[in-house]
Amino acid sequence: MPARHALSPALERLHLVWDVLIMLLVIANLSLLLVDGLFLLDPLNAAFERLAPGLHQAYDQRIHANFIAIDLMFVAVFVADVLLGWAVAIIERRYHRWFFYPFVHWYDVLGCIPVGGFRLLRVLRVVSLVQRLHRLGLIDVRQWQLYAFVAKYYDILLEELSDRIALRLLGNIQQQVQASDSLSGRVIEEVVMPRKQALVHEITRRLEDMAGSAYQRNRGDLMRYVSALVGRTLENSPEIQRLRRLPMGRQLSAALDDTLSDIACRLVEEAANGLRSPEFEQLLERVADSGLEAWLKVDSHSDAVTEKVLVDMLEVLKEQVRRQRWKDRYD
């Protein structure tokens, strides 16, 4: 639907004045419908006649007797309002198609029908006007106590309805899960297997990233640990202890410690750099593929466990849905 053209202030005020006039006519018409409906009740009619016989006679002869004609005059104005609003909507290109207006304003169209309950739809015109005044900033319905009252119970009603629907859906899902012969098998065959290679590739990539980033973050600590490990090993070696008792033995022992520590650190560095090699990637893919194959193996026990987990998860969701959160908001 295209955006509505901005109206000049004068034309906007003219629209507003016309809407207020229609609202007053709707209120008058609804009041007439209410009074005439009460007039048809025998106990109220008799009480009215006893309390004000002159007014009773005047209303009976001038209004009640001509009620249909009076209501048709209101209907004529309402029909004119619908036609005028339709024409204005076409001129302003308010809707995507010219014939959308009566469908959007269906309550105005049905309210023009002078039959039974259709007349009550005229009250929606008042609601529509109040919404328009609120949108223009002339009133703020959020400050009304009536709005707060209606909004509160409307919120409660929607939450209760949505909770009942959600509980029904979750219960149906639980029944479907329990009635399934092999839920795990279907999930694996229809969901996992068509994406197996993508999953293996993703697992491999994540393992490579995890190993590489872990090494880079902890490289200094790892090198110090390797050097300390080589040092402790040489310190506890009987051959190194005998070597130290020889002339120049301590210098040779220290040089050997440095050399072996350097070799060990280089080995760790080379191994870490090899994590990015195609050979290591192929190894990881084979490991991930075999691990995924083992994980995807389905038997009666795994199927029962999967079913139990899903049913219990849905039960937890149902317990959460059953909690009436509106009590926390309005207590």
GROMACS .gro file of C-alpha atoms in nm:
model
  331
    1MET     CA    1   0.000   0.000   0.000
    2PRO     CA    2   0.155   0.335  -0.102
    3ALA     CA    3   0.221   0.597   0.160
    4ARG     CA    4  -0.062   0.841   0.209
    5HIS     CA    5   0.000   1.192   0.076
    6ALA     CA    6   0.060   1.455   0.343
    7LEU     CA    7  -0.244   1.679   0.382
    8SER     CA    8  -0.239   2.053   0.434
    9PRO     CA    9  -0.331   2.173   0.787
   10ALA     CA   10  -0.657   2.322   0.659
   11LEU     CA   11  -0.763   2.001   0.487
   12GLU     CA   12  -0.659   1.797   0.791
   13ARG     CA   13  -0.878   2.017   1.012
   14LEU     CA   14  -1.166   1.976   0.768
   15HIS     CA   15  -1.131   1.598   0.790
   16LEU     CA   16  -1.125   1.623   1.166
   17VAL     CA   17  -1.435   1.843   1.184
   18TRP     CA   18  -1.622   1.603   0.960
   19ASP     CA   19  -1.516   1.305   1.168
   20VAL     CA   20  -1.628   1.479   1.488
   21LEU     CA   21  -1.965   1.557   1.329
   22ILE     CA   22  -2.008   1.193   1.228
   23MET     CA   23  -1.908   1.085   1.578
   24LEU     CA   24  -2.174   1.310   1.733
   25LEU     CA   25  -2.434   1.170   1.492
   26VAL     CA   26  -2.326   0.814   1.579
   27ILE     CA   27  -2.356   0.888   1.951
   28ALA     CA   28  -2.700   1.041   1.895
   29ASN     CA   29  -2.809   0.746   1.683
   30LEU     CA   30  -2.682   0.489   1.934
   31SER     CA   31  -2.850   0.679   2.215
   32LEU     CA   32  -3.175   0.672   2.019
   33LEU     CA   33  -3.136   0.298   1.962
   34LEU     CA   34  -3.078   0.242   2.334
   35VAL     CA   35  -3.370   0.457   2.446
   36ASP     CA   36  -3.609   0.304   2.196
   37GLY     CA   37  -3.497  -0.045   2.292
   38LEU     CA   38  -3.571   0.031   2.658
   39PHE     CA   39  -3.902   0.186   2.555
   40LEU     CA   40  -4.008  -0.150   2.413
   41LEU     CA   41  -3.970  -0.318   2.754
   42ASP     CA   42  -4.312  -0.323   2.917
   43PRO     CA   43  -4.203  -0.263   3.280
   44LEU     CA   44  -3.988   0.035   3.184
   45ASN     CA   45  -4.252   0.164   2.946
   46ALA     CA   46  -4.517   0.155   3.219
   47ALA     CA   47  -4.285   0.323   3.471
   48PHE     CA   48  -4.200   0.595   3.217
   49GLU     CA   49  -4.569   0.656   3.151
   50ARG     CA   50  -4.644   0.688   3.526
   51LEU     CA   51  -4.356   0.926   3.593
   52ALA     CA   52  -4.392   1.151   3.287
   53PRO     CA   53  -4.714   1.087   3.097
   54GLY     CA   54  -4.675   1.394   2.877
   55LEU     CA   55  -4.319   1.315   2.778
   56HIS     CA   56  -4.415   0.951   2.727
   57GLN     CA   57  -4.694   1.048   2.489
   58ALA     CA   58  -4.473   1.291   2.297
   59TYR     CA   59  -4.195   1.032   2.257
   60ASP     CA   60  -4.444   0.762   2.156
   61GLN     CA   61  -4.614   0.973   1.892
   62ARG     CA   62  -4.323   1.171   1.751
   63ILE     CA   63  -4.019   0.949   1.787
   64HIS     CA   64  -4.113   0.588   1.848
   65ALA     CA   65  -4.383   0.591   1.580
   66ASN     CA   66  -4.134   0.738   1.330
   67PHE     CA   67  -3.831   0.547   1.452
   68ILE     CA   68  -3.762   0.377   1.118
   69ALA     CA   69  -3.780   0.706   0.928
   70ILE     CA   70  -3.553   0.880   1.178
   71ASP     CA   71  -3.302   0.593   1.165
   72LEU     CA   72  -3.306   0.604   0.785
   73MET     CA   73  -3.210   0.973   0.799
   74PHE     CA   74  -2.908   0.879   1.006
   75VAL     CA   75  -2.835   0.597   0.762
   76ALA     CA   76  -2.850   0.842   0.471
   77VAL     CA   77  -2.583   1.057   0.636
   78PHE     CA   78  -2.371   0.752   0.711
   79VAL     CA   79  -2.399   0.628   0.351
   80ALA     CA   80  -2.301   0.973   0.229
   81ASP     CA   81  -2.003   0.963   0.467
   82VAL     CA   82  -1.892   0.624   0.330
   83LEU     CA   83  -1.923   0.741  -0.032
   84LEU     CA   84  -1.746   1.069   0.045
   85GLY     CA   85  -1.468   0.889   0.230
   86TRP     CA   86  -1.434   0.645  -0.059
   87ALA     CA   87  -1.405   0.930  -0.308
   88VAL     CA   88  -1.147   1.110  -0.094
   89ALA     CA   89  -0.947   0.789  -0.056
   90ILE     CA   90  -0.941   0.748  -0.435
   91ILE     CA   91  -0.833   1.110  -0.486
   92GLU     CA   92  -0.560   1.084  -0.221
   93ARG     CA   93  -0.452   0.741  -0.353
   94ARG     CA   94  -0.471   0.617   0.004
   95TYR     CA   95  -0.491   0.245  -0.088
   96HIS     CA   96  -0.327   0.027  -0.348
   97ARG     CA   97  -0.654  -0.022  -0.540
   98TRP     CA   98  -0.957   0.203  -0.560
   99PHE     CA   99  -1.197  -0.070  -0.442
  100PHE     CA  100  -1.007  -0.144  -0.118
  101TYR     CA  101  -1.188   0.124   0.083
  102PRO     CA  102  -1.511  -0.065   0.165
  103PHE     CA  103  -1.311  -0.370   0.272
  104VAL     CA  104  -1.083  -0.168   0.498
  105HIS     CA  105  -1.380   0.024   0.645
  106TRP     CA  106  -1.612  -0.276   0.658
  107TYR     CA  107  -1.761  -0.165   0.991
  108ASP     CA  108  -1.875   0.163   0.833
  109VAL     CA  109  -2.037  -0.022   0.543
  110LEU     CA  110  -2.213  -0.280   0.760
  111GLY     CA  111  -2.316  -0.011   1.008
  112CYS     CA  112  -2.520   0.153   0.733
  113ILE     CA  113  -2.749  -0.150   0.718
  114PRO     CA  114  -3.061  -0.053   0.922
  115VAL     CA  115  -3.116  -0.404   1.054
  116GLY     CA  116  -3.073  -0.540   1.407
  117GLY     CA  117  -2.717  -0.594   1.522
  118PHE     CA  118  -2.560  -0.420   1.222
  119ARG     CA  119  -2.656  -0.088   1.384
  120LEU     CA  120  -2.426  -0.166   1.677
  121LEU     CA  121  -2.126  -0.163   1.442
  122ARG     CA  122  -2.170   0.213   1.424
  123VAL     CA  123  -1.998   0.239   1.760
  124LEU     CA  124  -1.674   0.136   1.584
  125ARG     CA  125  -1.681   0.475   1.413
  126VAL     CA  126  -1.628   0.634   1.754
  127VAL     CA  127  -1.335   0.399   1.820
  128SER     CA  128  -1.189   0.484   1.479
  129LEU     CA  129  -1.214   0.857   1.547
  130VAL     CA  130  -1.055   0.826   1.892
  131GLN     CA  131  -0.766   0.637   1.731
  132ARG     CA  132  -0.733   0.914   1.471
  133LEU     CA  133  -0.726   1.186   1.739
  134HIS     CA  134  -0.462   0.989   1.928
  135ARG     CA  135  -0.251   0.951   1.615
  136LEU     CA  136  -0.269   1.327   1.553
  137GLY     CA  137  -0.155   1.395   1.910
  138LEU     CA  138  -0.473   1.578   2.009
  139ILE     CA  139  -0.548   1.326   2.284
  140ASP     CA  140  -0.349   1.057   2.463
  141VAL     CA  141  -0.568   0.756   2.532
  142ARG     CA  142  -0.282   0.589   2.724
  143GLN     CA  143  -0.350   0.830   3.008
  144TRP     CA  144  -0.713   0.721   3.039
  145GLN     CA  145  -0.807   0.485   3.322
  146LEU     CA  146  -1.044   0.307   3.085
  147TYR     CA  147  -0.757   0.243   2.843
  148ALA     CA  148  -0.538   0.108   3.125
  149PHE     CA  149  -0.822  -0.120   3.240
  150VAL     CA  150  -0.894  -0.252   2.892
  151ALA     CA  151  -0.524  -0.287   2.806
  152LYS     CA  152  -0.460  -0.486   3.123
  153TYR     CA  153  -0.732  -0.743   3.066
  154TYR     CA  154  -0.668  -0.753   2.692
  155ASP     CA  155  -0.305  -0.838   2.769
  156ILE     CA  156  -0.414  -1.107   3.016
  157LEU     CA  157  -0.663  -1.252   2.767
  158LEU     CA  158  -0.407  -1.267   2.485
  159GLU     CA  159  -0.147  -1.429   2.710
  160GLU     CA  160  -0.392  -1.691   2.836
  161LEU     CA  161  -0.511  -1.770   2.483
  162SER     CA  162  -0.158  -1.791   2.344
  163ASP     CA  163  -0.050  -2.010   2.637
  164ARG     CA  164  -0.339  -2.250   2.581
  165ILE     CA  165  -0.257  -2.271   2.210
  166ALA     CA  166   0.115  -2.322   2.283
  167LEU     CA  167   0.038  -2.598   2.536
  168ARG     CA  168  -0.186  -2.772   2.284
  169LEU     CA  169   0.082  -2.755   2.015
  170LEU     CA  170   0.357  -2.877   2.247
  171GLY     CA  171   0.135  -3.162   2.366
  172ASN     CA  172   0.067  -3.263   2.005
  173ILE     CA  173   0.440  -3.256   1.930
  174GLN     CA  174   0.506  -3.481   2.231
  175GLN     CA  175   0.247  -3.728   2.103
  176GLN     CA  176   0.404  -3.724   1.757
  177VAL     CA  177   0.750  -3.786   1.903
  178GLN     CA  178   0.624  -4.076   2.118
  179ALA     CA  179   0.429  -4.224   1.829
  180SER     CA  180   0.728  -4.217   1.593
  181ASP     CA  181   0.885  -4.557   1.527
  182SER     CA  182   1.239  -4.427   1.477
  183LEU     CA  183   1.272  -4.055   1.529
  184SER     CA  184   1.653  -4.065   1.553
  185GLY     CA  185   1.676  -4.261   1.228
  186ARG     CA  186   1.455  -4.015   1.043
  187VAL     CA  187   1.646  -3.715   1.177
  188ILE     CA  188   1.977  -3.870   1.070
  189GLU     CA  189   1.860  -3.987   0.728
  190GLU     CA  190   1.656  -3.679   0.634
  191VAL     CA  191   1.841  -3.398   0.812
  192VAL     CA  192   2.199  -3.493   0.900
  193MET     CA  193   2.314  -3.725   0.620
  194PRO     CA  194   2.237  -3.484   0.331
  195ARG     CA  195   2.462  -3.232   0.509
  196LYS     CA  196   2.729  -3.474   0.631
  197GLN     CA  197   3.016  -3.336   0.423
  198ALA     CA  198   2.933  -2.981   0.521
  199LEU     CA  199   2.926  -3.084   0.888
  200VAL     CA  200   3.261  -3.264   0.860
  201HIS     CA  201   3.416  -2.962   0.691
  202GLU     CA  202   3.278  -2.729   0.959
  203ILE     CA  203   3.403  -2.952   1.242
  204THR     CA  204   3.748  -2.967   1.080
  205ARG     CA  205   3.763  -2.591   1.036
  206ARG     CA  206   3.662  -2.529   1.396
  207LEU     CA  207   3.919  -2.778   1.527
  208GLU     CA  208   4.193  -2.611   1.321
  209ASP     CA  209   4.091  -2.264   1.439
  210MET     CA  210   4.068  -2.382   1.800
  211ALA     CA  211   4.410  -2.549   1.794
  212GLY     CA  212   4.580  -2.259   1.614
  213SER     CA  213   4.429  -1.986   1.831
  214ALA     CA  214   4.499  -2.181   2.151
  215TYR     CA  215   4.867  -2.221   2.052
  216GLN     CA  216   4.907  -1.852   1.963
  217ARG     CA  217   4.750  -1.737   2.290
  218ASN     CA  218   4.957  -1.974   2.505
  219ARG     CA  219   5.280  -1.996   2.303
  220GLY     CA  220   5.500  -1.834   2.569
  221ASP     CA  221   5.367  -2.049   2.852
  222LEU     CA  222   5.398  -2.362   2.636
  223MET     CA  223   5.763  -2.289   2.547
  224ARG     CA  224   5.851  -2.224   2.909
  225TYR     CA  225   5.679  -2.549   3.010
  226VAL     CA  226   5.875  -2.748   2.747
  227SER     CA  227   6.205  -2.591   2.856
  228ALA     CA  228   6.130  -2.662   3.222
  229LEU     CA  229   6.031  -3.020   3.138
  230VAL     CA  230   6.361  -3.080   2.953
  231GLY     CA  231   6.550  -2.923   3.243
  232ARG     CA  232   6.384  -3.145   3.504
  233THR     CA  233   6.444  -3.453   3.291
  234LEU     CA  234   6.815  -3.379   3.257
  235GLU     CA  235   6.840  -3.287   3.624
  236ASN     CA  236   6.706  -3.628   3.726
  237SER     CA  237   6.919  -3.821   3.474
  238PRO     CA  238   7.205  -4.026   3.635
  239GLU     CA  239   7.417  -3.988   3.321
  240ILE     CA  240   7.394  -3.609   3.338
  241GLN     CA  241   7.483  -3.616   3.707
  242ARG     CA  242   7.796  -3.824   3.632
  243LEU     CA  243   7.881  -3.589   3.347
  244ARG     CA  244   7.876  -3.291   3.584
  245ARG     CA  245   8.144  -3.451   3.802
  246LEU     CA  246   8.386  -3.453   3.511
  247PRO     CA  247   8.608  -3.153   3.430
  248MET     CA  248   8.404  -2.896   3.235
  249GLY     CA  249   8.100  -3.120   3.304
  250ARG     CA  250   7.875  -2.845   3.427
  251GLN     CA  251   7.937  -2.636   3.119
  252LEU     CA  252   7.866  -2.937   2.896
  253SER     CA  253   7.550  -3.016   3.096
  254ALA     CA  254   7.424  -2.659   3.061
  255ALA     CA  255   7.498  -2.657   2.687
  256LEU     CA  256   7.318  -2.989   2.647
  257ASP     CA  257   7.018  -2.852   2.842
  258ASP     CA  258   6.998  -2.546   2.617
  259THR     CA  259   7.037  -2.755   2.302
  260LEU     CA  260   6.771  -3.008   2.396
  261SER     CA  261   6.531  -2.735   2.512
  262ASP     CA  262   6.579  -2.552   2.182
  263ILE     CA  263   6.520  -2.874   1.986
  264ALA     CA  264   6.204  -2.951   2.185
  265CYS     CA  265   6.067  -2.596   2.137
  266ARG     CA  266   6.141  -2.616   1.765
  267LEU     CA  267   5.956  -2.946   1.745
  268VAL     CA  268   5.654  -2.793   1.918
  269GLU     CA  269   5.675  -2.491   1.685
  270GLU     CA  270   5.692  -2.712   1.377
  271ALA     CA  271   5.402  -2.923   1.503
  272ALA     CA  272   5.195  -2.609   1.561
  273ASN     CA  273   5.276  -2.475   1.215
  274GLY     CA  274   5.179  -2.814   1.072
  275LEU     CA  275   4.826  -2.764   1.203
  276ARG     CA  276   4.761  -2.551   0.894
  277SER     CA  277   4.905  -2.802   0.649
  278PRO     CA  278   4.687  -2.994   0.398
  279GLU     CA  279   4.807  -3.323   0.548
  280PHE     CA  280   4.686  -3.228   0.897
  281GLU     CA  281   4.356  -3.102   0.751
  282GLN     CA  282   4.301  -3.438   0.580
  283LEU     CA  283   4.382  -3.616   0.906
  284LEU     CA  284   4.130  -3.402   1.092
  285GLU     CA  285   3.867  -3.467   0.825
  286ARG     CA  286   3.918  -3.842   0.859
  287VAL     CA  287   3.894  -3.818   1.238
  288ALA     CA  288   3.582  -3.598   1.220
  289ASP     CA  289   3.423  -3.827   0.961
  290SER     CA  290   3.484  -4.140   1.169
  291GLY     CA  291   3.365  -3.962   1.484
  292LEU     CA  292   3.051  -3.843   1.311
  293GLU     CA  293   2.984  -4.191   1.179
  294ALA     CA  294   3.008  -4.331   1.533
  295TRP     CA  295   2.780  -4.057   1.663
  296LEU     CA  296   2.523  -4.120   1.390
  297LYS     CA  297   2.497  -4.490   1.465
  298VAL     CA  298   2.137  -4.559   1.566
  299ASP     CA  299   2.002  -4.846   1.771
  300SER     CA  300   1.698  -4.901   1.989
  301HIS     CA  301   1.873  -4.759   2.295
  302SER     CA  302   1.985  -4.434   2.126
  303ASP     CA  303   1.642  -4.389   1.972
  304ALA     CA  304   1.477  -4.426   2.312
  305VAL     CA  305   1.722  -4.179   2.468
  306THR     CA  306   1.658  -3.925   2.193
  307GLU     CA  307   1.283  -3.961   2.232
  308LYS     CA  308   1.310  -3.922   2.610
  309VAL     CA  309   1.526  -3.609   2.580
  310LEU     CA  310   1.287  -3.445   2.334
  311VAL     CA  311   0.977  -3.530   2.537
  312ASP     CA  312   1.138  -3.398   2.857
  313MET     CA  313   1.251  -3.080   2.683
  314LEU     CA  314   0.896  -3.021   2.558
  315GLU     CA  315   0.764  -3.087   2.908
  316VAL     CA  316   0.999  -2.821   3.047
  317LEU     CA  317   0.871  -2.577   2.785
  318LYS     CA  318   0.513  -2.661   2.881
  319GLU     CA  319   0.590  -2.594   3.247
  320GLN     CA  320   0.737  -2.258   3.148
  321VAL     CA  321   0.433  -2.173   2.938
  322ARG     CA  322   0.195  -2.270   3.220
  323ARG     CA  323   0.349  -2.005   3.441
  324GLN     CA  324   0.113  -1.708   3.440
  325ARG     CA  325   0.359  -1.426   3.392
  326TRP     CA  326   0.084  -1.163   3.389
  327LYS     CA  327   0.048  -1.217   3.765
  328ASP     CA  328   0.405  -1.091   3.809
  329ARG     CA  329   0.333  -0.782   3.598
  330TYR     CA  330   0.007  -0.680   3.765
  331ASP     CA  331   0.056  -0.790   4.127
   0.00000   0.00000   0.00000
